[in-house]
mmCIF file of C-alpha atoms and ligand atoms in Angstrom:
data_model
loop_
_atom_site.group_PDB
_atom_site.id
_atom_site.type_symbol
_atom_site.label_atom_id
_atom_site.label_comp_id
_atom_site.label_asym_id
_atom_site.label_seq_id
_atom_site.Cartn_x
_atom_site.Cartn_y
_atom_site.Cartn_z
ATOM 1 C CA UNK A 1471 74.451 110.171 98.855
ATOM 2 C CA UNK A 1472 74.710 106.016 99.192
ATOM 3 C CA UNK A 1473 77.537 104.016 98.416
ATOM 4 C CA UNK A 1474 77.798 101.826 95.764
ATOM 5 C CA UNK A 1475 80.103 98.788 95.343
ATOM 6 C CA UNK A 1476 80.162 96.382 92.643
ATOM 7 C CA UNK A 1477 80.084 92.426 93.411
ATOM 8 C CA UNK A 1478 79.781 89.782 90.911
ATOM 9 C CA UNK A 1479 78.078 91.391 88.224
ATOM 10 C CA UNK A 1480 75.688 93.748 90.147
ATOM 11 C CA UNK A 1481 76.163 97.482 91.332
ATOM 12 C CA UNK A 1482 74.619 97.165 94.917
ATOM 13 C CA UNK A 1483 74.459 99.121 98.112
ATOM 14 C CA UNK A 1484 77.834 99.132 100.269
ATOM 15 C CA UNK A 1485 76.017 98.318 103.136
ATOM 16 C CA UNK A 1486 74.788 95.038 101.474
ATOM 17 C CA UNK A 1487 77.445 94.177 99.444
ATOM 18 C CA UNK A 1488 78.692 90.837 100.369
ATOM 19 C CA UNK A 1489 80.323 87.582 99.378
ATOM 20 C CA UNK A 1490 79.827 84.205 100.643
ATOM 21 C CA UNK A 1491 81.081 82.835 103.876
ATOM 22 C CA UNK A 1492 83.222 80.189 101.662
ATOM 23 C CA UNK A 1493 84.815 82.569 99.231
ATOM 24 C CA UNK A 1494 88.572 81.542 99.134
ATOM 25 C CA UNK A 1495 89.343 85.343 99.584
ATOM 26 C CA UNK A 1496 88.144 85.348 103.067
ATOM 27 C CA UNK A 1497 89.190 81.620 104.359
ATOM 28 C CA UNK A 1498 92.498 81.356 102.592
ATOM 29 C CA UNK A 1499 93.261 84.912 101.527
ATOM 30 C CA UNK A 1500 93.313 83.273 98.148
ATOM 31 C CA UNK A 1501 92.808 86.834 96.441
ATOM 32 C CA UNK A 1502 94.588 89.470 94.742
ATOM 33 C CA UNK A 1503 93.767 93.173 94.823
ATOM 34 C CA UNK A 1504 94.603 96.684 93.425
ATOM 35 C CA UNK A 1505 94.056 100.086 94.653
ATOM 36 C CA UNK A 1506 93.683 103.129 92.001
ATOM 37 C CA UNK A 1507 93.721 106.832 92.920
ATOM 38 C CA UNK A 1508 91.114 108.926 91.420
ATOM 39 C CA UNK A 1509 92.168 112.932 91.058
ATOM 40 C CA UNK A 1510 89.337 115.393 89.504
ATOM 41 C CA UNK A 1511 87.090 112.480 88.377
ATOM 42 C CA UNK A 1512 89.943 110.715 86.590
ATOM 43 C CA UNK A 1513 91.443 107.343 87.335
ATOM 44 C CA UNK A 1514 95.146 107.644 87.563
ATOM 45 C CA UNK A 1515 97.840 104.907 85.624
ATOM 46 C CA UNK A 1516 95.155 102.672 85.145
ATOM 47 C CA UNK A 1517 96.731 100.532 82.663
ATOM 48 C CA UNK A 1518 99.925 99.805 84.648
ATOM 49 C CA UNK A 1519 97.639 98.650 87.557
ATOM 50 C CA UNK A 1520 95.701 96.383 85.294
ATOM 51 C CA UNK A 1521 98.756 94.953 83.881
ATOM 52 C CA UNK A 1522 99.964 94.150 87.823
ATOM 53 C CA UNK A 1523 96.697 92.814 88.814
ATOM 54 C CA UNK A 1524 97.199 90.254 85.617
ATOM 55 C CA UNK A 1525 100.765 89.467 86.712
ATOM 56 C CA UNK A 1526 99.332 88.866 90.575
ATOM 57 C CA UNK A 1527 96.260 86.803 89.211
ATOM 58 C CA UNK A 1528 98.760 84.414 87.310
ATOM 59 C CA UNK A 1529 101.003 84.229 90.083
ATOM 60 C CA UNK A 1530 98.201 82.841 92.004
ATOM 61 C CA UNK A 1531 96.845 80.691 89.157
ATOM 62 C CA UNK A 1532 93.574 82.645 89.027
ATOM 63 C CA UNK A 1533 92.116 83.123 85.982
ATOM 64 C CA UNK A 1534 91.198 85.988 84.484
ATOM 65 C CA UNK A 1535 87.785 87.149 85.612
ATOM 66 C CA UNK A 1536 86.959 89.495 82.569
ATOM 67 C CA UNK A 1537 88.753 91.496 80.096
ATOM 68 C CA UNK A 1538 90.957 94.731 81.132
ATOM 69 C CA UNK A 1539 88.422 96.689 78.854
ATOM 70 C CA UNK A 1540 85.363 95.071 81.142
ATOM 71 C CA UNK A 1541 87.109 95.867 84.101
ATOM 72 C CA UNK A 1542 87.577 99.538 83.204
ATOM 73 C CA UNK A 1543 84.298 99.685 82.547
ATOM 74 C CA UNK A 1544 83.161 98.410 85.569
ATOM 75 C CA UNK A 1545 85.634 100.689 87.840
ATOM 76 C CA UNK A 1546 84.446 103.758 86.079
ATOM 77 C CA UNK A 1547 81.139 102.815 86.632
ATOM 78 C CA UNK A 1548 81.609 102.339 90.433
ATOM 79 C CA UNK A 1549 83.648 105.720 90.263
ATOM 80 C CA UNK A 1550 80.669 107.448 88.262
ATOM 81 C CA UNK A 1551 77.596 106.017 90.610
ATOM 82 C CA UNK A 1552 79.716 107.218 93.989
ATOM 83 C CA UNK A 1553 80.358 110.585 92.303
ATOM 84 C CA UNK A 1554 83.982 109.932 93.092
ATOM 85 C CA UNK A 1555 86.043 112.900 92.407
ATOM 86 C CA UNK A 1556 89.091 112.530 94.581
ATOM 87 C CA UNK A 1557 90.022 109.046 96.263
ATOM 88 C CA UNK A 1558 90.787 105.440 95.440
ATOM 89 C CA UNK A 1559 88.719 102.305 93.737
ATOM 90 C CA UNK A 1560 89.620 99.064 95.839
ATOM 91 C CA UNK A 1561 89.269 96.230 93.590
ATOM 92 C CA UNK A 1562 89.851 92.233 94.559
ATOM 93 C CA UNK A 1563 89.691 89.053 92.543
ATOM 94 C CA UNK A 1564 89.393 86.168 94.701
ATOM 95 C CA UNK A 1565 89.419 82.386 93.326
ATOM 96 C CA UNK A 1566 86.003 81.974 93.850
ATOM 97 C CA UNK A 1567 83.462 79.924 96.494
ATOM 98 C CA UNK A 1568 84.045 76.473 97.226
ATOM 99 C CA UNK A 1569 83.781 73.993 100.096
ATOM 100 C CA UNK A 1570 86.560 74.671 102.234
ATOM 101 C CA UNK A 1571 89.503 72.362 101.049
ATOM 102 C CA UNK A 1572 93.217 73.578 101.016
ATOM 103 C CA UNK A 1573 93.980 72.500 97.287
ATOM 104 C CA UNK A 1574 92.134 74.500 94.320
ATOM 105 C CA UNK A 1575 88.623 73.221 94.008
ATOM 106 C CA UNK A 1576 88.201 70.372 91.593
ATOM 107 C CA UNK A 1577 85.139 71.877 90.246
ATOM 108 C CA UNK A 1578 85.301 74.938 87.985
ATOM 109 C CA UNK A 1579 84.627 77.970 89.954
ATOM 110 C CA UNK A 1580 84.270 81.498 88.866
ATOM 111 C CA UNK A 1581 86.340 83.939 90.505
ATOM 112 C CA UNK A 1582 84.677 86.544 92.618
ATOM 113 C CA UNK A 1583 85.140 90.426 91.707
ATOM 114 C CA UNK A 1584 84.535 93.131 94.245
ATOM 115 C CA UNK A 1585 84.867 96.975 93.465
ATOM 116 C CA UNK A 1586 84.600 99.623 96.362
ATOM 117 C CA UNK A 1587 84.904 103.555 96.238
ATOM 118 C CA UNK A 1588 86.419 105.651 98.970
ATOM 119 C CA UNK A 1589 86.466 109.736 99.007
ATOM 120 C CA UNK A 1590 89.848 110.774 100.124
ATOM 121 C CA UNK A 1591 90.724 114.675 101.127
ATOM 122 C CA UNK A 1592 93.994 115.141 98.861
ATOM 123 C CA UNK A 1593 94.650 118.511 100.568
ATOM 124 C CA UNK A 1594 95.009 116.607 103.939
ATOM 125 C CA UNK A 1595 97.733 114.528 102.065
ATOM 126 C CA UNK A 1596 99.240 117.898 100.515
ATOM 127 C CA UNK A 1597 99.405 119.218 103.990
ATOM 128 C CA UNK A 1598 101.106 116.065 105.417
ATOM 129 C CA UNK A 1599 103.200 116.291 102.634
ATOM 130 C CA UNK A 1600 104.630 119.228 104.390
ATOM 131 C CA UNK A 1601 105.267 117.993 107.572
ATOM 132 C CA UNK A 1602 106.642 114.322 106.562
ATOM 133 C CA UNK A 1603 105.619 110.991 108.548
ATOM 134 C CA UNK A 1604 107.724 109.036 110.967
ATOM 135 C CA UNK A 1605 108.417 105.277 110.723
ATOM 136 C CA UNK A 1606 109.757 102.501 112.655
ATOM 137 C CA UNK A 1607 111.898 99.543 111.431
ATOM 138 C CA UNK A 1608 110.784 95.891 111.997
ATOM 139 C CA UNK A 1609 111.384 92.408 110.988
ATOM 140 C CA UNK A 1610 110.406 91.018 107.653
ATOM 141 C CA UNK A 1611 107.720 88.324 108.482
ATOM 142 C CA UNK A 1612 105.650 88.364 105.223
ATOM 143 C CA UNK A 1613 105.496 85.391 103.004
ATOM 144 C CA UNK A 1614 108.192 85.029 100.472
ATOM 145 C CA UNK A 1615 106.214 86.589 97.579
ATOM 146 C CA UNK A 1616 105.324 90.044 98.246
ATOM 147 C CA UNK A 1617 105.470 91.034 94.558
ATOM 148 C CA UNK A 1618 102.296 89.124 94.259
ATOM 149 C CA UNK A 1619 99.652 91.898 95.595
ATOM 150 C CA UNK A 1620 97.849 89.198 97.422
ATOM 151 C CA UNK A 1621 95.075 90.120 100.454
ATOM 152 C CA UNK A 1622 97.505 87.957 102.484
ATOM 153 C CA UNK A 1623 98.224 91.147 104.471
ATOM 154 C CA UNK A 1624 98.490 89.862 108.148
ATOM 155 C CA UNK A 1625 102.039 90.724 108.798
ATOM 156 C CA UNK A 1626 101.502 94.340 107.161
ATOM 157 C CA UNK A 1627 98.396 94.785 109.262
ATOM 158 C CA UNK A 1628 100.431 93.646 112.655
ATOM 159 C CA UNK A 1629 103.369 96.164 111.603
ATOM 160 C CA UNK A 1630 101.204 99.143 111.037
ATOM 161 C CA UNK A 1631 99.539 98.626 114.124
ATOM 162 C CA UNK A 1632 103.082 98.371 116.057
ATOM 163 C CA UNK A 1633 104.134 101.427 114.156
ATOM 164 C CA UNK A 1634 100.837 103.397 115.341
ATOM 165 C CA UNK A 1635 101.221 102.060 119.015
ATOM 166 C CA UNK A 1636 104.821 103.797 118.813
ATOM 167 C CA UNK A 1637 103.690 106.953 117.738
ATOM 168 C CA UNK A 1638 104.660 106.143 113.869
ATOM 169 C CA UNK A 1639 102.723 106.316 110.939
ATOM 170 C CA UNK A 1640 104.517 103.268 109.215
ATOM 171 C CA UNK A 1641 106.613 100.364 109.425
ATOM 172 C CA UNK A 1642 109.510 99.659 107.014
ATOM 173 C CA UNK A 1643 110.372 95.828 106.964
ATOM 174 C CA UNK A 1644 113.788 94.789 107.501
ATOM 175 C CA UNK A 1645 115.116 91.628 105.995
ATOM 176 C CA UNK A 1646 117.768 88.891 107.722
ATOM 177 C CA UNK A 1647 120.865 90.905 106.062
ATOM 178 C CA UNK A 1648 119.727 94.407 107.664
ATOM 179 C CA UNK A 1649 118.180 95.646 104.700
ATOM 180 C CA UNK A 1650 115.071 97.615 104.205
ATOM 181 C CA UNK A 1651 112.675 95.579 101.625
ATOM 182 C CA UNK A 1652 109.752 98.503 101.949
ATOM 183 C CA UNK A 1653 106.788 99.893 104.154
ATOM 184 C CA UNK A 1654 103.578 98.097 104.866
ATOM 185 C CA UNK A 1655 101.637 99.413 102.034
ATOM 186 C CA UNK A 1656 104.491 101.728 100.171
ATOM 187 C CA UNK A 1657 107.790 101.075 98.709
ATOM 188 C CA UNK A 1658 111.067 102.803 100.821
ATOM 189 C CA UNK A 1659 113.421 105.318 99.258
ATOM 190 C CA UNK A 1660 116.410 107.297 100.457
ATOM 191 C CA UNK A 1661 118.505 110.136 99.214
ATOM 192 C CA UNK A 1662 121.935 110.472 99.420
ATOM 193 C CA UNK A 1663 124.047 113.317 97.787
ATOM 194 C CA UNK A 1664 121.314 113.983 95.702
ATOM 195 C CA UNK A 1665 121.168 110.481 94.616
ATOM 196 C CA UNK A 1666 117.657 108.531 94.742
ATOM 197 C CA UNK A 1667 118.014 105.156 96.442
ATOM 198 C CA UNK A 1668 115.417 102.371 96.019
ATOM 199 C CA UNK A 1669 115.536 98.696 96.578
ATOM 200 C CA UNK A 1670 115.689 96.847 93.237
ATOM 201 C CA UNK A 1671 112.559 94.802 91.844
ATOM 202 C CA UNK A 1672 112.861 91.057 92.994
ATOM 203 C CA UNK A 1673 110.007 88.541 94.603
ATOM 204 C CA UNK A 1674 110.589 90.715 97.804
ATOM 205 C CA UNK A 1675 108.992 93.976 97.262
ATOM 206 C CA UNK A 1676 105.884 95.077 95.201
ATOM 207 C CA UNK A 1677 106.711 96.841 91.883
ATOM 208 C CA UNK A 1678 104.864 99.877 92.737
ATOM 209 C CA UNK A 1679 103.345 101.647 90.162
ATOM 210 C CA UNK A 1680 103.867 105.156 92.116
ATOM 211 C CA UNK A 1681 107.805 104.164 92.386
ATOM 212 C CA UNK A 1682 107.511 103.161 88.701
ATOM 213 C CA UNK A 1683 106.023 106.467 87.571
ATOM 214 C CA UNK A 1684 108.597 108.614 90.141
ATOM 215 C CA UNK A 1685 111.489 107.034 88.561
ATOM 216 C CA UNK A 1686 110.656 108.128 85.091
ATOM 217 C CA UNK A 1687 109.450 111.799 86.667
ATOM 218 C CA UNK A 1688 113.087 111.729 88.281
ATOM 219 C CA UNK A 1689 114.850 110.542 85.201
ATOM 220 C CA UNK A 1690 113.323 113.335 83.015
ATOM 221 C CA UNK A 1691 114.569 116.034 85.774
ATOM 222 C CA UNK A 1692 118.072 114.382 85.029
ATOM 223 C CA UNK A 1693 118.516 113.484 88.788
ATOM 224 C CA UNK A 1694 120.954 110.379 89.950
ATOM 225 C CA UNK A 1695 119.239 107.113 90.179
ATOM 226 C CA UNK A 1696 120.279 104.222 92.078
ATOM 227 C CA UNK A 1697 118.017 100.598 92.431
ATOM 228 C CA UNK A 1698 119.592 98.680 95.055
ATOM 229 C CA UNK A 1699 119.257 97.409 98.704
ATOM 230 C CA UNK A 1700 119.934 100.162 101.359
ATOM 231 C CA UNK A 1701 120.355 98.984 105.175
ATOM 232 C CA UNK A 1702 118.609 100.542 108.040
ATOM 233 C CA UNK A 1703 121.584 101.978 109.262
ATOM 234 C CA UNK A 1704 122.381 103.613 105.784
ATOM 235 C CA UNK A 1705 118.531 104.853 105.988
ATOM 236 C CA UNK A 1706 119.372 106.666 109.481
ATOM 237 C CA UNK A 1707 122.321 108.397 107.805
ATOM 238 C CA UNK A 1708 120.497 109.516 104.851
ATOM 239 C CA UNK A 1709 120.087 112.992 103.715
ATOM 240 C CA UNK A 1710 116.393 112.523 103.074
ATOM 241 C CA UNK A 1711 114.150 109.693 103.149
ATOM 242 C CA UNK A 1712 110.340 109.139 101.830
ATOM 243 C CA UNK A 1713 107.692 106.549 100.784
ATOM 244 C CA UNK A 1714 105.680 106.124 97.576
ATOM 245 C CA UNK A 1715 102.162 104.445 96.853
ATOM 246 C CA UNK A 1716 98.897 105.286 95.124
ATOM 247 C CA UNK A 1717 97.480 106.681 98.426
ATOM 248 C CA UNK A 1718 100.256 108.726 99.620
ATOM 249 C CA UNK A 1719 101.968 109.866 96.460
ATOM 250 C CA UNK A 1720 105.548 111.161 97.623
ATOM 251 C CA UNK A 1721 105.197 111.242 101.629
ATOM 252 C CA UNK A 1722 108.661 112.484 103.175
ATOM 253 C CA UNK A 1723 109.906 110.408 106.171
ATOM 254 C CA UNK A 1724 111.585 112.561 108.597
ATOM 255 C CA UNK A 1725 112.297 110.253 111.252
ATOM 256 C CA UNK A 1726 113.314 106.527 111.550
ATOM 257 C CA UNK A 1727 113.029 104.540 114.860
ATOM 258 C CA UNK A 1728 112.797 108.207 116.537
ATOM 259 C CA UNK A 1729 116.212 109.258 114.585
ATOM 260 C CA UNK A 1730 115.970 112.329 112.580
ATOM 261 C CA UNK A 1731 116.446 112.210 108.968
ATOM 262 C CA UNK A 1732 118.850 114.911 107.900
ATOM 263 C CA UNK A 1733 117.663 118.060 110.297
ATOM 264 C CA UNK A 1734 114.445 116.187 110.945
ATOM 265 C CA UNK A 1735 112.685 118.608 108.266
ATOM 266 C CA UNK A 1736 111.308 117.692 104.608
ATOM 267 C CA UNK A 1737 114.399 118.408 102.758
ATOM 268 C CA UNK A 1738 114.784 120.047 99.166
ATOM 269 C CA UNK A 1739 114.788 117.194 97.207
ATOM 270 C CA UNK A 1740 111.675 115.619 98.464
ATOM 271 C CA UNK A 1741 110.000 119.232 98.149
ATOM 272 C CA UNK A 1742 110.938 118.994 94.250
ATOM 273 C CA UNK A 1743 109.786 115.424 93.720
ATOM 274 C CA UNK A 1744 106.416 116.388 95.403
ATOM 275 C CA UNK A 1745 106.217 119.020 93.386
ATOM 276 C CA UNK A 1746 106.891 117.574 89.949
ATOM 277 C CA UNK A 1747 104.888 114.312 90.893
ATOM 278 C CA UNK A 1748 101.647 116.356 91.308
ATOM 279 C CA UNK A 1749 102.643 118.183 88.135
ATOM 280 C CA UNK A 1750 102.765 114.948 86.413
ATOM 281 C CA UNK A 1751 99.449 113.916 88.144
ATOM 282 C CA UNK A 1752 97.567 116.971 87.359
ATOM 283 C CA UNK A 1753 99.118 117.859 83.953
HETATM 284 N N1 PDD B 3066 99.213 99.435 98.358
HETATM 285 N N2 PDD B 3066 104.357 97.804 98.614
HETATM 286 C C1 PDD B 3066 103.147 97.256 99.037
HETATM 287 C C2 PDD B 3066 102.953 96.228 100.229
HETATM 288 C C3 PDD B 3066 101.777 97.836 98.714
HETATM 289 O O1 PDD B 3066 100.698 97.475 99.407
HETATM 290 C C4 PDD B 3066 101.815 99.058 98.007
HETATM 291 C C5 PDD B 3066 100.364 99.570 97.662
HETATM 292 C C6 PDD B 3066 103.294 99.879 97.468
HETATM 293 C C7 PDD B 3066 103.106 100.709 96.298
HETATM 294 O O2 PDD B 3066 102.436 100.295 95.435
HETATM 295 P P1 PDD B 3066 101.542 101.619 94.494
HETATM 296 O O3 PDD B 3066 102.422 102.520 94.268
HETATM 297 O O4 PDD B 3066 101.286 100.659 93.119
HETATM 298 O O5 PDD B 3066 100.433 101.678 95.003
HETATM 299 C C8 PDD B 3066 104.135 99.175 98.123
HETATM 300 C C9 PDD B 3066 97.949 100.005 98.131
HETATM 301 C C10 PDD B 3066 97.921 101.238 98.382
HETATM 302 C C11 PDD B 3066 96.975 99.400 99.600
HETATM 303 O O6 PDD B 3066 97.516 98.358 99.994
HETATM 304 O O7 PDD B 3066 96.337 100.051 99.760
#
C-alpha cells in the first residue's frame, strides 16, 4: 500500500509530497501544526485539536486556510486513503510561499497545508506503559511562547537527542526558577499523596489535549488535582510521575536524572489512570 499525503489541495504519493523551497515554514519555522491520534479508524478529540490549531494560527497571525469542517474532511480522507486504523495524522499550516524576507509578505500569500499519516502500534505503547520511561532534566531554552504549537522545535529536538544520548526516553525542560515546564513533546505530571500535580496553563507550556482530557477523567474518578508548578527537587521526591501526549497517552516516568521515582516501578495511581484513560478512548 502506497502512503498518501495531502499537499495544498491534492492527495499525492508520500514519496513525491513536496512544498516549495521558499515556504516560510521551511525558512523561518513560520508554521503551526497538530497531531491527532487515530484509534480503531476513528480520529480522537478532533474538535479540541482544531480549536487549538485556530489559536496557534491566530498567535502567528496566519489566516485560516479552510474551515474546520473542510479540514475535518481532508483529515478523514487522508486517514481513509492510507487505510489508517491505528496511528496519527500530522497536519501543518505555514504562512505560505514568498521570497525570503523576514517581514510578513507584502502581497497576499496562501497558507500551505500539509497532512501526513503514520501507523502506530498501540500494543507496543501499552507494553511500554507497564514499564515506564526514564527522563532527564534540561534547561528551558525554547522561545517564550511554547503555548503556540509552532514547528519551531529546535530546542525540543536537541533536548530529545540529549535524553537519548544519556539513555533516557525524554527530557523535561526546567525554567530559571528550577520549575519543570513540560517534556519535549508532552506535558509533565507528578503524584504526591494521591494528588495529581501538573503545571498550570500559561504561555510557558502547550495546553495539551491529553492533559485536558485526563484532568476530566481524573476529576470524574474523584481524584485530588492541583494545577501548579513543581520543581525538579519535588518531582524527584514524588510518589509517581508521568507524561501525557497524543502519541504516549499516559506514560509513567520511573526515573528522573537516574533517580528512581518511588520504588522505580509503575505505581498504582498511574496504573489506574492508564486503565481509565484507555476506557475513555475505547469507550
Ligand atoms: N506534541 N507539550 C508539547 C511541547 C508538545 O509538543 C505536545 C504534543 C504536548 C502534548 O499535547 P497533546 O496532549 O495535545 O498531544 C505537550 C505532539 C504529539 C508532537 O509534537 O508530536
